[in-house]
Short mmCIF file of C-alpha atoms and ligand atoms in Angstrom, two decimals:
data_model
loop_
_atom_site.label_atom_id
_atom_site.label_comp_id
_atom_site.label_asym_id
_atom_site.label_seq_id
_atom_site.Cartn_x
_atom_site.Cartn_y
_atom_site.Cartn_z
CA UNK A 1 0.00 0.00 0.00
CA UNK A 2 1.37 3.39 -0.74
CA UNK A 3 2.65 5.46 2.29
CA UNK A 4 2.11 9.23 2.77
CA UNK A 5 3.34 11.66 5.95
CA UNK A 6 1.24 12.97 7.94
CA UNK A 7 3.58 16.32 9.13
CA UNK A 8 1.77 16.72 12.22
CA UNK A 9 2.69 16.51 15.93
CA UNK A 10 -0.62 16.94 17.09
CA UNK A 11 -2.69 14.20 17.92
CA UNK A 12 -6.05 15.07 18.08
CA UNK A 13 -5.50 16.22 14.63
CA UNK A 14 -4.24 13.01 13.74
CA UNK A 15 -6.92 11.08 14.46
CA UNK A 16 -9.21 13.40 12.51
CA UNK A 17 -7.00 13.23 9.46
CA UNK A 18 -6.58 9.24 10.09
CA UNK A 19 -10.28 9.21 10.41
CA UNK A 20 -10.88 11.13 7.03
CA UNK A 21 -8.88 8.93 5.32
CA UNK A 22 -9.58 5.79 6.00
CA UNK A 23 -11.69 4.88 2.85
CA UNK A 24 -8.24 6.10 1.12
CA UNK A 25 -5.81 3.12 -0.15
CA UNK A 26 -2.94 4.77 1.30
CA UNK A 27 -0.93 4.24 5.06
CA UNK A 28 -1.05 7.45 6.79
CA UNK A 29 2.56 7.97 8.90
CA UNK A 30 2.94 10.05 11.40
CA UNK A 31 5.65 11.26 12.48
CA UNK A 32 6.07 9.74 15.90
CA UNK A 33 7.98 7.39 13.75
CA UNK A 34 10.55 9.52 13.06
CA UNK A 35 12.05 9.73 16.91
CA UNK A 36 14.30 12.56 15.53
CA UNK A 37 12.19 14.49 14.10
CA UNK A 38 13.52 18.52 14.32
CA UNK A 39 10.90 20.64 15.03
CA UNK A 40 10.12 23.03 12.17
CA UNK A 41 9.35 26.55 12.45
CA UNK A 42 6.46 28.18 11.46
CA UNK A 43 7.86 31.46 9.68
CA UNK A 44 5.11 32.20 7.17
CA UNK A 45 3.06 34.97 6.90
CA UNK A 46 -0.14 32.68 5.73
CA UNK A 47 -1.88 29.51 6.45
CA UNK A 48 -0.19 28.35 3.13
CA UNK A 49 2.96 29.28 3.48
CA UNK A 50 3.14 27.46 6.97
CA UNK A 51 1.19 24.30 5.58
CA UNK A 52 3.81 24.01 2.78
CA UNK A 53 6.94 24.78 4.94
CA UNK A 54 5.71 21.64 7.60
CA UNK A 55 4.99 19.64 4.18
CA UNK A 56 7.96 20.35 2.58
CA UNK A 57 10.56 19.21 5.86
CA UNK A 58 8.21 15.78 6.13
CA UNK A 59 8.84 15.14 2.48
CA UNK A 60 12.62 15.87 2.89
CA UNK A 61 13.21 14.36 5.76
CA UNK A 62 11.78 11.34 5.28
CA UNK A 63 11.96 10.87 1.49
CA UNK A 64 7.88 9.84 1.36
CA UNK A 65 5.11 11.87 -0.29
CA UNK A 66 3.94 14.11 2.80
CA UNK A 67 1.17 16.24 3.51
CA UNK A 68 0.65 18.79 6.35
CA UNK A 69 -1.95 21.03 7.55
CA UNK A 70 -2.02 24.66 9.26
CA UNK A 71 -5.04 25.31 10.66
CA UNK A 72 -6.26 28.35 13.06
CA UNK A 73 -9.17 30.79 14.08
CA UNK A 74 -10.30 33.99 12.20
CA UNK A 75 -12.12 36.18 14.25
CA UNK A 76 -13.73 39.05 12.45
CA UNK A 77 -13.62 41.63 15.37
CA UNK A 78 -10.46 40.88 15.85
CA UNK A 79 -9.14 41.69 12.40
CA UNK A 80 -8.55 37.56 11.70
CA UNK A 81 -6.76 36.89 14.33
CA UNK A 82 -5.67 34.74 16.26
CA UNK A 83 -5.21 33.23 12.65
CA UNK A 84 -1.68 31.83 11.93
CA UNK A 85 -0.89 32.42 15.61
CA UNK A 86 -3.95 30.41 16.91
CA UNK A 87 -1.61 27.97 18.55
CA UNK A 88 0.68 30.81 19.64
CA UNK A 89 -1.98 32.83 21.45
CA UNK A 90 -1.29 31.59 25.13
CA UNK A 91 0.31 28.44 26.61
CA UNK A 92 -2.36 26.27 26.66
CA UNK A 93 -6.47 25.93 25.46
CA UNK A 94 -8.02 27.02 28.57
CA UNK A 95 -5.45 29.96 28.48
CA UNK A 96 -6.29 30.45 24.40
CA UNK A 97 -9.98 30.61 24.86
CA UNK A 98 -10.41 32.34 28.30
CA UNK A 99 -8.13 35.03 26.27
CA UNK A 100 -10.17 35.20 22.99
CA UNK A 101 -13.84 35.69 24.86
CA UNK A 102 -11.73 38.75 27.23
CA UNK A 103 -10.81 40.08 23.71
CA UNK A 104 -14.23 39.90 22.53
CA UNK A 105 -16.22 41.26 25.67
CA UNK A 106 -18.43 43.42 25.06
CA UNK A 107 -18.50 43.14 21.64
CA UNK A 108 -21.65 42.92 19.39
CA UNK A 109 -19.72 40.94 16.41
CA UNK A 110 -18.87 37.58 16.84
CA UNK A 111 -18.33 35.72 13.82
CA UNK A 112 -15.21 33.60 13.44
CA UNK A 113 -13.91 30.85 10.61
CA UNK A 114 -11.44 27.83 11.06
CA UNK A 115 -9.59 27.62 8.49
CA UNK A 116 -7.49 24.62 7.40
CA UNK A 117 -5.15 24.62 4.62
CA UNK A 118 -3.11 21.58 3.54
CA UNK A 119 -0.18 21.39 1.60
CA UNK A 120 0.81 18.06 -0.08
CA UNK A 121 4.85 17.69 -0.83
CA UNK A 122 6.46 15.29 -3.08
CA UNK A 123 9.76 14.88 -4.72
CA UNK A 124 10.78 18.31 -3.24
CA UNK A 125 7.89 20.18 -4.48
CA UNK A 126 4.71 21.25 -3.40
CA UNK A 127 2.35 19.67 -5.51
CA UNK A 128 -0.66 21.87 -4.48
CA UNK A 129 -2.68 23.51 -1.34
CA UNK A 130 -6.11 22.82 -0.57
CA UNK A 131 -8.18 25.56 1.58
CA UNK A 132 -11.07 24.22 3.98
CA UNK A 133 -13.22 26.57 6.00
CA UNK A 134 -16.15 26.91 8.12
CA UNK A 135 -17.66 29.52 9.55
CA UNK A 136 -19.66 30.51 12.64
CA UNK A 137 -19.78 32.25 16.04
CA UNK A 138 -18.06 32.72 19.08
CA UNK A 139 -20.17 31.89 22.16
CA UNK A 140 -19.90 33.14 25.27
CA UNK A 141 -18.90 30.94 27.28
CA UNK A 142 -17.09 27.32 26.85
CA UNK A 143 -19.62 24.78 26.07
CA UNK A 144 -18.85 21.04 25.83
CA UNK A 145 -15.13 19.01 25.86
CA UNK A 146 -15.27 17.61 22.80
CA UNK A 147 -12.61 17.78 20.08
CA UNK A 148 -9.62 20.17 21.27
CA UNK A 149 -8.38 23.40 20.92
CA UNK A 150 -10.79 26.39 20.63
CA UNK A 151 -13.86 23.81 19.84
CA UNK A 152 -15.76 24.75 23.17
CA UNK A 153 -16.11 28.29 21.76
CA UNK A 154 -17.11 27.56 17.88
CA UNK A 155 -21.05 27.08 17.14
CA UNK A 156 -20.62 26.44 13.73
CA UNK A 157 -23.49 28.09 11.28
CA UNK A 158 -26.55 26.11 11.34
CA UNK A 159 -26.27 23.97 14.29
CA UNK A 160 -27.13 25.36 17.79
CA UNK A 161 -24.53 23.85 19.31
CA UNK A 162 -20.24 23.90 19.44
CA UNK A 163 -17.98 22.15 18.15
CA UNK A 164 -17.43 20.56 21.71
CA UNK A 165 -20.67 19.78 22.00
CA UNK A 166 -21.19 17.84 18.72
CA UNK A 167 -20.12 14.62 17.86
CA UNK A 168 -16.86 13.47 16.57
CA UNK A 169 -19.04 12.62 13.61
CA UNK A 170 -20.33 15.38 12.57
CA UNK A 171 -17.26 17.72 13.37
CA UNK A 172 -15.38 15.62 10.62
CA UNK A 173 -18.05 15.80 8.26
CA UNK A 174 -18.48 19.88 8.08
CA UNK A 175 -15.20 21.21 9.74
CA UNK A 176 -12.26 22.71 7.81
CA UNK A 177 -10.29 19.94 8.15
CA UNK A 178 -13.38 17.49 6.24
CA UNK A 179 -13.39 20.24 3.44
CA UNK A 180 -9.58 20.71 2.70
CA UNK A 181 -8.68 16.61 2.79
CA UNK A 182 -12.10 16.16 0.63
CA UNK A 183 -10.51 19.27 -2.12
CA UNK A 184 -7.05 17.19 -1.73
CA UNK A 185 -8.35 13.53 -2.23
CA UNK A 186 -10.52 15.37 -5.00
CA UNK A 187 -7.85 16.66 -6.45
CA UNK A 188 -5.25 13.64 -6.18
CA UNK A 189 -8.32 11.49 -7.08
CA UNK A 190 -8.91 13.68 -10.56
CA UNK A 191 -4.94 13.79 -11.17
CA UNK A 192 -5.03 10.03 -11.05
CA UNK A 193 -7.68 9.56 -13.25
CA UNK A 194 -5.85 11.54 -15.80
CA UNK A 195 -3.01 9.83 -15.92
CA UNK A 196 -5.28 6.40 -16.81
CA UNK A 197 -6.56 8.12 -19.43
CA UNK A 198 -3.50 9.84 -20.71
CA UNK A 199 -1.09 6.89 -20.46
CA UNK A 200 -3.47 3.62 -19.69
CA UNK A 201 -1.61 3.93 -15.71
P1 IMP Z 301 -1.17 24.49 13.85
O1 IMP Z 301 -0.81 23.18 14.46
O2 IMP Z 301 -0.02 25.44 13.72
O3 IMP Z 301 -1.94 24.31 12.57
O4 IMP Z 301 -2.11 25.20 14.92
C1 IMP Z 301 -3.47 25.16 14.81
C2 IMP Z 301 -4.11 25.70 16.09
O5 IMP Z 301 -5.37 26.25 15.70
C3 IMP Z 301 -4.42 24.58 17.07
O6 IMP Z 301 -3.42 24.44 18.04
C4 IMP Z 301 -5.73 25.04 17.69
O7 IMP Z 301 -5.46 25.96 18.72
C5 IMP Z 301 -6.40 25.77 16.54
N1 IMP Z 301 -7.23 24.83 15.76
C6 IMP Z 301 -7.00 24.33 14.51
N2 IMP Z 301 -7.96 23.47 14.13
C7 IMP Z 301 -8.79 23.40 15.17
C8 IMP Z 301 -9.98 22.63 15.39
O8 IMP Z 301 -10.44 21.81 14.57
N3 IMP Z 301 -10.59 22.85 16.57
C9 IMP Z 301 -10.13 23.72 17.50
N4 IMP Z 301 -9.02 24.42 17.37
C10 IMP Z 301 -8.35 24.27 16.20
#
């Protein structure tokens, strides 16, 4: 079975990516095989840029096709941020979130997007970028421990409940993460196709 990296250190978001894929004919590595793994920094100024940069050290490090995601929360009142720093924005979740609703006290507009872009690397190169995103509100207060990160705070449109709250199952099925891996397989999917009818492969 073909073999692809999965350039993340994050667990949770392992498991969603694992889960995502799992209809795919491909072995999804992470990278707790690689014990020395360097960390990588994140120096970009966009979700793409970062996706490609983590993509781009899996693919050369480990000489497999890899694929990496950089993911984060746009708040409108807050001019898109925490955005490409949504990891960066205190030490830990409780910290990030209880930080994010101070930020927004008080304040009327609370609409927010996750946004997940992923980056797939091979040979070298990035082969493409795929953008996911769904949008919503911030509550205000937590609600629910499902999922991790800012989840307790995100009441995605159309549901009266957050992304803590709902199920594992529906989370992967209308999150940012679902919409970017469905435009990559899509898109890997289409390129295969292609080459069948281009050169009978
Ligand atoms: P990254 O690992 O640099 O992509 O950081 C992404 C950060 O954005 C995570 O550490 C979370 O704080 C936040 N984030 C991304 N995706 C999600 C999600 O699905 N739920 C909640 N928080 C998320």
């Amino acid at each position: 079975m073909a073999q692809i990296v999965a350039a993340t250190n994050n667990l949770k978001k392992l498991t969603e990516l694992r889960k995502m894929l799992a209809d795919q004919e491909v072995e999804i590595i992470g990278l707790d095989r690689y014990k020395n793994y360097p960390e990588v920094e994140e120096t970009g100024a966009t979700f793409e840029e970062n996706a490609s940069q983590k993509a781009l050290a899996a693919n050369r490090y480990t000489d497999l096709p890899a694929f990496a995601d950089d993911s984060g929360l746009c708040v409108e009142a807050l001019g898109d941020e925490p955005g490409i720093h949504s990891a960066r924005y205190a030490e830990n979740d409780a910290a990030r979130i209880a930080k994010l609703l101070a930020a927004l006290q008080g304040q009327d507009n609370r609409r927010a997007k996750f946004v997940c872009v992923i980056a797939i690397a091979f040979n070298g190169e990035i082969i493409e970028t795929f953008r996911g995103e769904v949008h919503g509100v911030i509550t205000d207060v937590p609600r629910g421990s499902n999922g991790f990160g800012y989840d307790p705070i995100f009441m995605p449109d159309g549901y009266d409940r957050t992304f803590g709250e709902l199920t594992a199952e529906v989370k992967d099925k209308i999150s940012h993460r679902a919409r970017a891996v469905k435009a990559a397989v899509d898109f890997v999917e289409d390129e295969m196709s292609s080459c069948f009818d281009d050169f009978g492969c």
